[in-house]
Amino acid sequence: MIVLVMNAGSSSLKYQLYNMKNEAVLAQGRVERIGMDSSIVTHEPTDKPEVRQVSEILDHNTAVRKVIDLLTHAEHGVLKAMTEIKAVGHRVVHGGESFKQSTVVTPEVKLEIRKLFDLAPLHNPPAMMGILAVEANLPGVPQAVVFDTAFHQSMPQESFLYPIPMVLYRRHKIRRYGFHGTSHDYVSHKAAEVIGQPLKSLKLVTCHIGNGASCTAILEGKSFDTSMGLTPLEGLMMGTRSGDMDPAIVPFTMNKEDLTLSEVSSMLNKHSGLQAISGLSSDMREITDAMKEGDKNAKLAFDMYTYRLRKYIGAYAAAMNGIDAIVFTAGVGENSSVVRKAVVDGITFLGAELDDARNDVRSKEARFISTDASRVKVLVVPTNEELLIARDTYNLVKTK
Ligand code: ADP
């Protein structure tokens, strides 16, 4: 079965086309600058040269049509006809409390996703545009939605509630939801496979550290706690996001600096984190390069970033009353051996011991980076959220 995976943002649309017989990627690509003049389409068929086109794509509907045209194009395509696409899976950021797992799109599901626009105003509306665009361009093709929050719906109340008036939870559903669920879910299964033990028997801390970053405590195969909260701002220090801080900083800064709510929100989401402390970049590569040149602010940003990661791993080891493995994934987690070393070398008391040679190997394979004697296993597992979306979509649709 051919499954198309879509990840729609406000001005972008990423896609991957899978043949589920062998889970092979037939093509992938992205449409950027939707709604702006000179949109850019990058199409990468697996066995053919990459295509890059600049054209005017004013909405998601036109973007989806463009993707289908490219997938079925005589020269650049990988399909003979669009009827070969048997299902489409969408990444949806916020599933609120309504969605505890992936589901097939129905009119009721669409209504429910609309109700969640309030909780994810930047993310859920474009996902809905993607769903409607597929409906218009591939009529009758079943669609599924896979939520970033769904994996974390297993958290117990003591993890997901904030100690603020309960009326805020009852009225507005203010609670911890957590994000990157598809990734934490995927890497935890892969890690258990590599360790060679049932996932249910393991206590894991998975660290998804990319531009956005979150840690999850996984107990008996389920999310027990996670560092992102109501929004993806809480938790670890990130590229441009602050992560945890005293909430009183918000009113205090608004008062002292005469900032509006939207200005303070933009400060914490877009002008904080690595970017703010280094004064240089939100990109860990640039931070570590500058550190090597002796840049003190870059070093401080790096130290704060890795210190906060260590604190979360320690906290989650305590939360689960033990830890069997630490898993690193996403851009920084998969690529930055110096970040991994700074983190693991600082938590040896937990029983984690890094093998420096293994840590320095670059590979796309899931692998151990701890020593054979290390009681707590440390792994790097490349994430693959698209594959998990394709699998969920396939499993939901094949029985229909
Ligand atoms: P997103 O959260 O947008 O999906 P990614 O998971 O792709 O992001 O992570 C992007 C980040 O990964 C970059 O900002 C960069 O800091 C980091 N990164 C990528 N490659 C390396 C590398 N070789 N060394 C250190 N950091 C890297």
Coordinates of C-alpha atoms and ligand atoms in Angstrom, one line a residue:
M1 CA 0.0 0.0 0.0
I2 CA 1.3 3.5 -0.9
V3 CA 0.9 6.0 2.0
L4 CA 1.5 9.7 1.8
V5 CA 2.7 11.4 5.0
M6 CA 2.1 15.1 5.4
N7 CA 3.3 17.7 7.9
A8 CA 1.7 21.0 7.3
G9 CA 2.9 24.2 8.9
S10 CA 1.5 27.7 8.5
S11 CA 3.7 28.4 5.5
S12 CA 5.2 25.0 4.7
L13 CA 4.2 21.5 3.8
K14 CA 6.6 18.6 4.2
Y15 CA 5.8 15.2 2.6
Q16 CA 7.1 11.6 2.4
L17 CA 5.7 8.9 0.2
Y18 CA 6.0 5.3 1.5
N19 CA 5.6 1.9 0.0
M20 CA 4.4 0.1 3.1
K21 CA 5.3 -3.3 1.7
N22 CA 8.9 -2.7 2.6
E23 CA 8.5 0.7 4.4
A24 CA 10.6 2.2 1.6
V25 CA 10.6 6.0 1.0
L26 CA 9.7 6.5 -2.6
A27 CA 10.0 10.3 -2.5
Q28 CA 10.1 13.2 -0.1
G29 CA 10.1 16.9 -0.2
R30 CA 8.7 20.2 1.0
V31 CA 6.9 23.3 -0.2
E32 CA 8.1 26.4 1.6
R33 CA 6.9 30.0 1.6
I34 CA 3.2 29.1 1.0
G35 CA 1.2 32.3 0.7
M36 CA 4.2 34.4 -0.1
D37 CA 5.6 35.3 -3.5
S38 CA 8.1 32.9 -4.9
S39 CA 7.3 29.7 -3.0
I40 CA 10.0 27.1 -3.2
V41 CA 9.2 23.4 -3.9
T42 CA 11.9 20.8 -3.3
H43 CA 11.1 17.3 -4.5
E44 CA 13.4 14.4 -3.9
P45 CA 12.4 11.2 -5.6
T46 CA 14.5 8.4 -4.1
D47 CA 16.0 7.1 -7.3
K48 CA 16.0 10.3 -9.4
P49 CA 17.7 13.7 -9.2
E50 CA 16.3 16.3 -6.9
V51 CA 13.9 19.0 -8.4
R52 CA 13.7 22.5 -7.1
Q53 CA 11.1 24.9 -8.5
V54 CA 10.1 28.4 -7.6
S55 CA 6.5 29.3 -8.3
E56 CA 3.5 31.1 -6.7
I57 CA 1.7 28.8 -4.3
L58 CA -0.9 30.9 -2.4
D59 CA -2.5 28.2 -0.2
H60 CA -2.3 24.6 1.1
N61 CA -4.7 23.4 -1.5
T62 CA -2.4 24.5 -4.3
A63 CA 0.6 23.1 -2.4
V64 CA -1.1 19.6 -2.2
R65 CA -2.0 19.8 -5.9
K66 CA 1.7 20.6 -6.7
V67 CA 2.9 17.7 -4.6
I68 CA 0.6 15.3 -6.4
D69 CA 1.6 16.7 -9.8
L70 CA 5.3 16.1 -8.9
L71 CA 4.6 12.6 -7.5
T72 CA 2.9 11.6 -10.7
H73 CA 5.1 13.6 -13.1
A74 CA 6.4 11.8 -16.2
E75 CA 10.0 12.7 -15.5
H76 CA 10.2 13.5 -11.8
G77 CA 7.4 11.3 -10.5
V78 CA 7.4 7.9 -8.8
L79 CA 3.8 7.0 -9.4
K80 CA 1.9 6.3 -12.6
A81 CA -1.4 7.8 -11.3
M82 CA -2.6 9.5 -8.1
T83 CA -5.0 6.6 -7.6
E84 CA -2.0 4.6 -6.4
I85 CA -2.1 6.7 -3.1
K86 CA -4.3 4.6 -0.9
A87 CA -4.0 6.6 2.4
V88 CA -2.7 9.9 3.7
G89 CA -1.4 10.4 7.3
H90 CA -1.1 13.9 8.8
R91 CA 1.0 15.1 11.7
V92 CA -1.2 17.1 14.1
V93 CA 0.5 18.8 16.9
H94 CA -2.3 19.1 19.5
G95 CA -4.7 16.3 20.3
G96 CA -5.7 17.8 23.7
E97 CA -7.4 15.3 25.9
S98 CA -9.7 14.0 23.1
F99 CA -7.1 12.0 21.2
K100 CA -5.2 9.3 23.1
Q101 CA -4.1 7.6 19.8
S102 CA -4.0 8.1 16.1
T103 CA -7.3 7.9 14.3
V104 CA -9.0 7.9 10.9
V105 CA -10.4 11.4 9.9
T106 CA -14.2 11.6 10.1
P107 CA -16.4 14.7 10.3
E108 CA -16.5 14.3 14.1
V109 CA -12.7 14.1 14.2
K110 CA -12.3 17.3 12.2
L111 CA -14.8 19.1 14.5
E112 CA -12.7 18.0 17.5
I113 CA -9.5 19.2 16.0
R114 CA -11.1 22.5 15.3
K115 CA -12.1 22.8 19.0
L116 CA -8.4 22.4 19.8
F117 CA -7.3 25.4 17.7
D118 CA -7.3 27.5 20.9
L119 CA -4.6 25.3 22.4
A120 CA -2.3 25.3 19.4
P121 CA -3.2 28.3 17.3
L122 CA 0.0 28.2 15.3
H123 CA 0.0 24.5 14.6
N124 CA -3.5 22.9 14.4
P125 CA -5.1 25.3 11.8
P126 CA -2.5 24.5 9.1
A127 CA -2.9 20.7 9.8
M128 CA -6.6 21.2 9.2
M129 CA -5.8 23.0 5.9
G130 CA -3.7 20.0 4.9
I131 CA -6.6 17.6 5.6
L132 CA -9.1 19.7 3.6
A133 CA -6.6 20.1 0.8
V134 CA -6.2 16.3 0.5
E135 CA -10.0 15.9 0.6
A136 CA -10.3 18.3 -2.3
N137 CA -7.4 16.8 -4.3
L138 CA -7.6 13.1 -3.5
P139 CA -11.4 12.6 -3.0
G140 CA -12.4 9.4 -1.2
V141 CA -8.8 8.6 -0.1
P142 CA -8.9 7.7 3.6
Q143 CA -6.9 10.0 5.9
A144 CA -5.5 9.5 9.4
V145 CA -4.2 11.9 12.0
V146 CA -1.3 11.3 14.3
F147 CA -0.9 13.6 17.3
D148 CA 2.3 14.9 19.0
T149 CA 0.4 14.8 22.3
A150 CA -1.2 11.4 22.1
F151 CA 1.7 9.3 23.5
H152 CA 1.7 11.5 26.6
Q153 CA -2.0 10.9 27.4
S154 CA -0.9 8.0 29.6
M155 CA 0.7 10.4 32.2
P156 CA -0.9 10.2 35.7
Q157 CA -2.6 13.2 37.2
E158 CA 0.4 13.9 39.5
S159 CA 2.5 14.4 36.4
F160 CA 0.1 16.3 34.2
L161 CA -1.6 18.7 36.6
Y162 CA -0.2 22.0 37.6
P163 CA -0.5 23.1 41.2
I164 CA -2.8 26.1 40.3
P165 CA -6.6 26.4 40.9
M166 CA -8.3 23.3 39.6
V167 CA -11.0 25.5 38.0
L168 CA -8.4 26.4 35.3
Y169 CA -8.1 22.8 34.4
R170 CA -11.9 22.3 34.5
R171 CA -12.7 25.4 32.5
H172 CA -9.8 25.7 30.1
K173 CA -8.0 22.3 30.2
I174 CA -4.8 23.9 31.5
R175 CA -2.5 21.0 32.1
R176 CA 0.7 19.4 30.9
Y177 CA 0.2 17.8 27.4
G178 CA 3.7 17.2 26.2
F179 CA 4.9 17.1 22.6
H180 CA 7.3 15.2 20.3
G181 CA 5.2 12.1 21.4
T182 CA 5.6 10.4 18.0
S183 CA 9.4 10.7 18.4
H184 CA 9.6 9.6 22.1
D185 CA 7.3 6.6 21.2
Y186 CA 9.3 5.6 18.1
V187 CA 12.8 5.8 19.8
S188 CA 11.6 4.0 23.0
H189 CA 10.5 1.0 20.9
K190 CA 13.7 1.0 18.9
A191 CA 15.8 1.3 22.0
A192 CA 14.1 -1.7 23.6
E193 CA 14.8 -3.6 20.4
V194 CA 18.5 -2.7 20.5
I195 CA 18.8 -3.5 24.3
G196 CA 17.0 -6.8 23.6
Q197 CA 14.5 -6.5 26.4
P198 CA 10.7 -5.9 26.4
L199 CA 9.9 -2.2 26.5
K200 CA 7.5 -2.9 29.3
S201 CA 10.3 -4.0 31.5
L202 CA 12.5 -0.9 31.1
K203 CA 12.7 2.5 32.7
L204 CA 13.8 4.9 30.0
V205 CA 14.5 8.6 29.7
T206 CA 14.3 9.7 26.1
C207 CA 15.9 13.1 25.2
H208 CA 14.5 14.5 21.9
I209 CA 16.8 17.5 21.4
G210 CA 16.5 19.4 18.2
N211 CA 15.5 23.0 17.7
G212 CA 12.7 22.2 20.2
A213 CA 13.7 19.8 23.0
S214 CA 11.9 17.6 25.5
C215 CA 12.8 14.8 27.8
T216 CA 10.3 12.0 28.6
A217 CA 10.2 9.5 31.5
I218 CA 9.0 6.2 30.0
L219 CA 7.7 3.6 32.5
E220 CA 6.3 0.2 31.3
G221 CA 6.4 1.5 27.7
K222 CA 4.2 4.5 28.6
S223 CA 4.9 8.2 29.0
F224 CA 5.0 8.8 32.7
D225 CA 6.2 12.4 32.6
T226 CA 7.5 14.8 30.0
S227 CA 9.2 18.2 30.1
M228 CA 7.1 20.2 27.7
G229 CA 3.8 21.4 29.2
L230 CA 0.6 23.2 28.1
T231 CA 2.7 24.5 25.2
P232 CA 6.2 23.5 23.9
L233 CA 7.8 26.3 25.9
E234 CA 8.3 24.5 29.2
G235 CA 11.2 22.2 30.2
L236 CA 14.6 22.1 28.7
M237 CA 16.6 25.1 27.4
M238 CA 16.1 25.1 23.6
G239 CA 17.5 26.9 20.5
T240 CA 15.4 30.0 21.0
R241 CA 13.0 29.0 23.9
S242 CA 13.7 29.6 27.5
G243 CA 12.3 26.3 29.0
D244 CA 11.7 26.3 32.7
M245 CA 11.9 29.6 34.7
D246 CA 10.1 31.3 37.5
P247 CA 6.7 32.3 36.1
A248 CA 6.9 35.5 38.1
I249 CA 9.5 36.7 35.5
V250 CA 6.6 37.3 33.1
P251 CA 4.7 40.0 35.1
F252 CA 8.0 41.4 36.5
T253 CA 9.5 41.9 33.0
M254 CA 6.3 43.2 31.5
N255 CA 6.3 45.8 34.3
K256 CA 9.9 46.8 34.2
E257 CA 10.4 46.7 30.4
D258 CA 6.9 47.9 29.6
L259 CA 6.2 44.9 27.4
T260 CA 2.9 43.6 26.1
L261 CA 1.8 40.0 26.5
S262 CA 2.6 39.2 22.9
E263 CA 6.1 40.8 23.2
V264 CA 6.9 38.8 26.3
S265 CA 5.6 35.6 24.7
S266 CA 7.8 36.3 21.6
M267 CA 10.8 37.0 23.9
L268 CA 10.5 33.6 25.6
N269 CA 9.7 31.6 22.4
K270 CA 11.9 33.3 19.8
H271 CA 14.6 35.3 21.6
S272 CA 15.7 33.1 24.5
G273 CA 17.6 29.8 25.0
L274 CA 20.9 29.2 23.3
Q275 CA 20.4 32.3 21.1
A276 CA 20.0 34.7 24.0
I277 CA 22.8 33.4 26.2
S278 CA 25.4 32.9 23.4
G279 CA 24.3 36.1 21.6
L280 CA 25.4 34.2 18.6
S281 CA 23.1 31.4 17.4
S282 CA 20.4 29.0 18.2
D283 CA 22.2 26.3 16.3
M284 CA 24.3 23.9 18.5
R285 CA 26.9 23.4 15.7
E286 CA 27.7 27.1 15.8
I287 CA 27.7 27.1 19.6
T288 CA 30.2 24.3 19.8
D289 CA 32.4 25.7 17.0
A290 CA 32.5 29.1 18.8
M291 CA 33.3 27.3 22.1
K292 CA 36.4 25.8 20.5
E293 CA 37.5 29.3 19.5
G294 CA 37.3 30.3 23.1
D295 CA 33.9 32.2 23.0
K296 CA 32.9 32.5 26.7
N297 CA 29.2 33.2 26.0
A298 CA 28.9 30.2 23.8
K299 CA 30.5 28.1 26.5
L300 CA 28.0 29.5 29.1
A301 CA 25.1 28.7 26.8
F302 CA 26.4 25.1 26.3
D303 CA 27.0 24.7 30.0
M304 CA 23.5 25.9 30.9
Y305 CA 21.9 23.7 28.1
T306 CA 23.7 20.5 29.2
Y307 CA 23.3 21.2 33.0
R308 CA 19.5 21.5 32.5
L309 CA 19.5 18.2 30.6
R310 CA 21.3 16.5 33.4
K311 CA 18.8 17.9 35.9
Y312 CA 15.9 16.4 34.0
I313 CA 17.5 13.0 33.6
G314 CA 18.2 13.0 37.3
A315 CA 14.6 14.1 38.2
Y316 CA 13.1 11.5 35.9
A317 CA 15.3 8.7 37.4
A318 CA 13.9 9.7 40.8
A319 CA 10.3 10.0 39.4
M320 CA 10.5 6.4 38.2
N321 CA 12.6 5.2 41.1
G322 CA 15.3 4.0 38.8
I323 CA 16.6 4.2 35.2
D324 CA 17.8 1.5 32.8
A325 CA 18.6 3.6 29.7
I326 CA 19.0 7.1 28.4
V327 CA 18.2 7.7 24.7
F328 CA 19.4 10.6 22.7
T329 CA 17.6 11.6 19.5
A330 CA 16.8 14.5 17.0
G331 CA 19.3 17.0 15.5
V332 CA 21.4 17.7 18.6
G333 CA 20.9 14.3 20.2
E334 CA 21.9 12.3 17.1
N335 CA 24.8 14.5 16.0
S336 CA 26.4 16.3 18.9
S337 CA 28.9 14.0 20.7
V338 CA 30.1 16.9 22.8
V339 CA 26.6 17.5 24.2
R340 CA 26.1 13.8 24.9
K341 CA 29.5 13.6 26.7
A342 CA 28.8 16.7 28.8
V343 CA 25.5 15.2 29.9
V344 CA 26.5 11.6 30.6
D345 CA 29.9 12.4 32.2
G346 CA 28.0 14.5 34.8
I347 CA 25.6 11.7 35.9
T348 CA 27.9 8.8 36.4
F349 CA 26.5 8.4 39.9
L350 CA 23.4 7.0 38.3
G351 CA 25.4 4.2 36.8
A352 CA 25.9 5.6 33.3
E353 CA 29.3 5.4 31.7
L354 CA 30.1 6.7 28.3
D355 CA 32.4 4.9 25.8
D356 CA 34.2 7.8 24.2
A357 CA 35.1 5.9 21.0
R358 CA 31.5 4.7 20.5
N359 CA 30.2 8.2 21.2
D360 CA 32.4 9.7 18.5
V361 CA 31.1 7.4 15.7
R362 CA 28.7 9.0 13.3
S363 CA 26.1 6.7 12.0
K364 CA 22.4 6.6 11.0
E365 CA 21.9 3.4 13.0
A366 CA 20.5 3.0 16.5
R367 CA 23.4 2.1 18.7
F368 CA 24.9 2.0 22.2
I369 CA 27.4 4.7 23.3
S370 CA 27.8 3.4 26.8
T371 CA 30.5 1.0 27.9
D372 CA 29.6 -2.7 28.1
A373 CA 29.9 -2.5 31.9
S374 CA 27.6 0.6 32.2
R375 CA 24.7 -0.3 34.3
V376 CA 22.5 2.4 32.7
K377 CA 22.6 1.9 28.9
V378 CA 23.1 5.0 26.8
L379 CA 21.9 5.0 23.2
V380 CA 21.6 7.2 20.2
V381 CA 18.5 6.4 18.2
P382 CA 17.8 8.4 15.0
T383 CA 14.1 9.4 15.2
N384 CA 11.7 8.8 12.4
E385 CA 8.4 10.5 13.1
E386 CA 7.3 10.1 9.4
L387 CA 7.7 6.4 9.5
L388 CA 5.6 6.1 12.6
I389 CA 2.9 8.3 11.0
A390 CA 3.0 6.0 7.9
R391 CA 2.7 2.9 10.1
D392 CA -0.2 4.2 12.2
T393 CA -2.0 5.3 9.0
Y394 CA -1.4 2.0 7.3
N395 CA -2.6 0.0 10.3
L396 CA -5.7 2.2 10.7
V397 CA -6.7 2.0 7.0
K398 CA -5.8 -1.5 6.0
T399 CA -8.6 -3.0 8.1
K400 CA -11.2 -0.7 6.6
Ligands
ADP1 P1 13.6 20.3 14.6 O1 13.3 20.5 16.0 O2 13.4 21.6 13.8 O3 13.0 19.1 13.9 P2 16.1 19.0 14.3 O4 15.8 17.8 15.1 O5 16.4 18.8 12.9 O6 15.2 20.2 14.5 O7 17.4 19.6 15.0 C1 18.0 20.8 14.5 C2 19.2 21.2 15.3 O8 20.1 20.1 15.4 C3 20.0 22.3 14.7 O9 19.5 23.6 15.1 C4 21.3 22.1 15.3 O10 21.5 22.8 16.4 C5 21.4 20.6 15.6 N1 22.4 19.9 14.9 C6 22.3 19.3 13.6 N2 23.5 18.8 13.3 C7 24.3 19.0 14.3 C8 25.7 18.6 14.6 N3 26.4 18.0 13.7 N4 26.2 19.0 15.7 C9 25.5 19.7 16.6 N5 24.2 20.0 16.5 C10 23.6 19.7 15.3

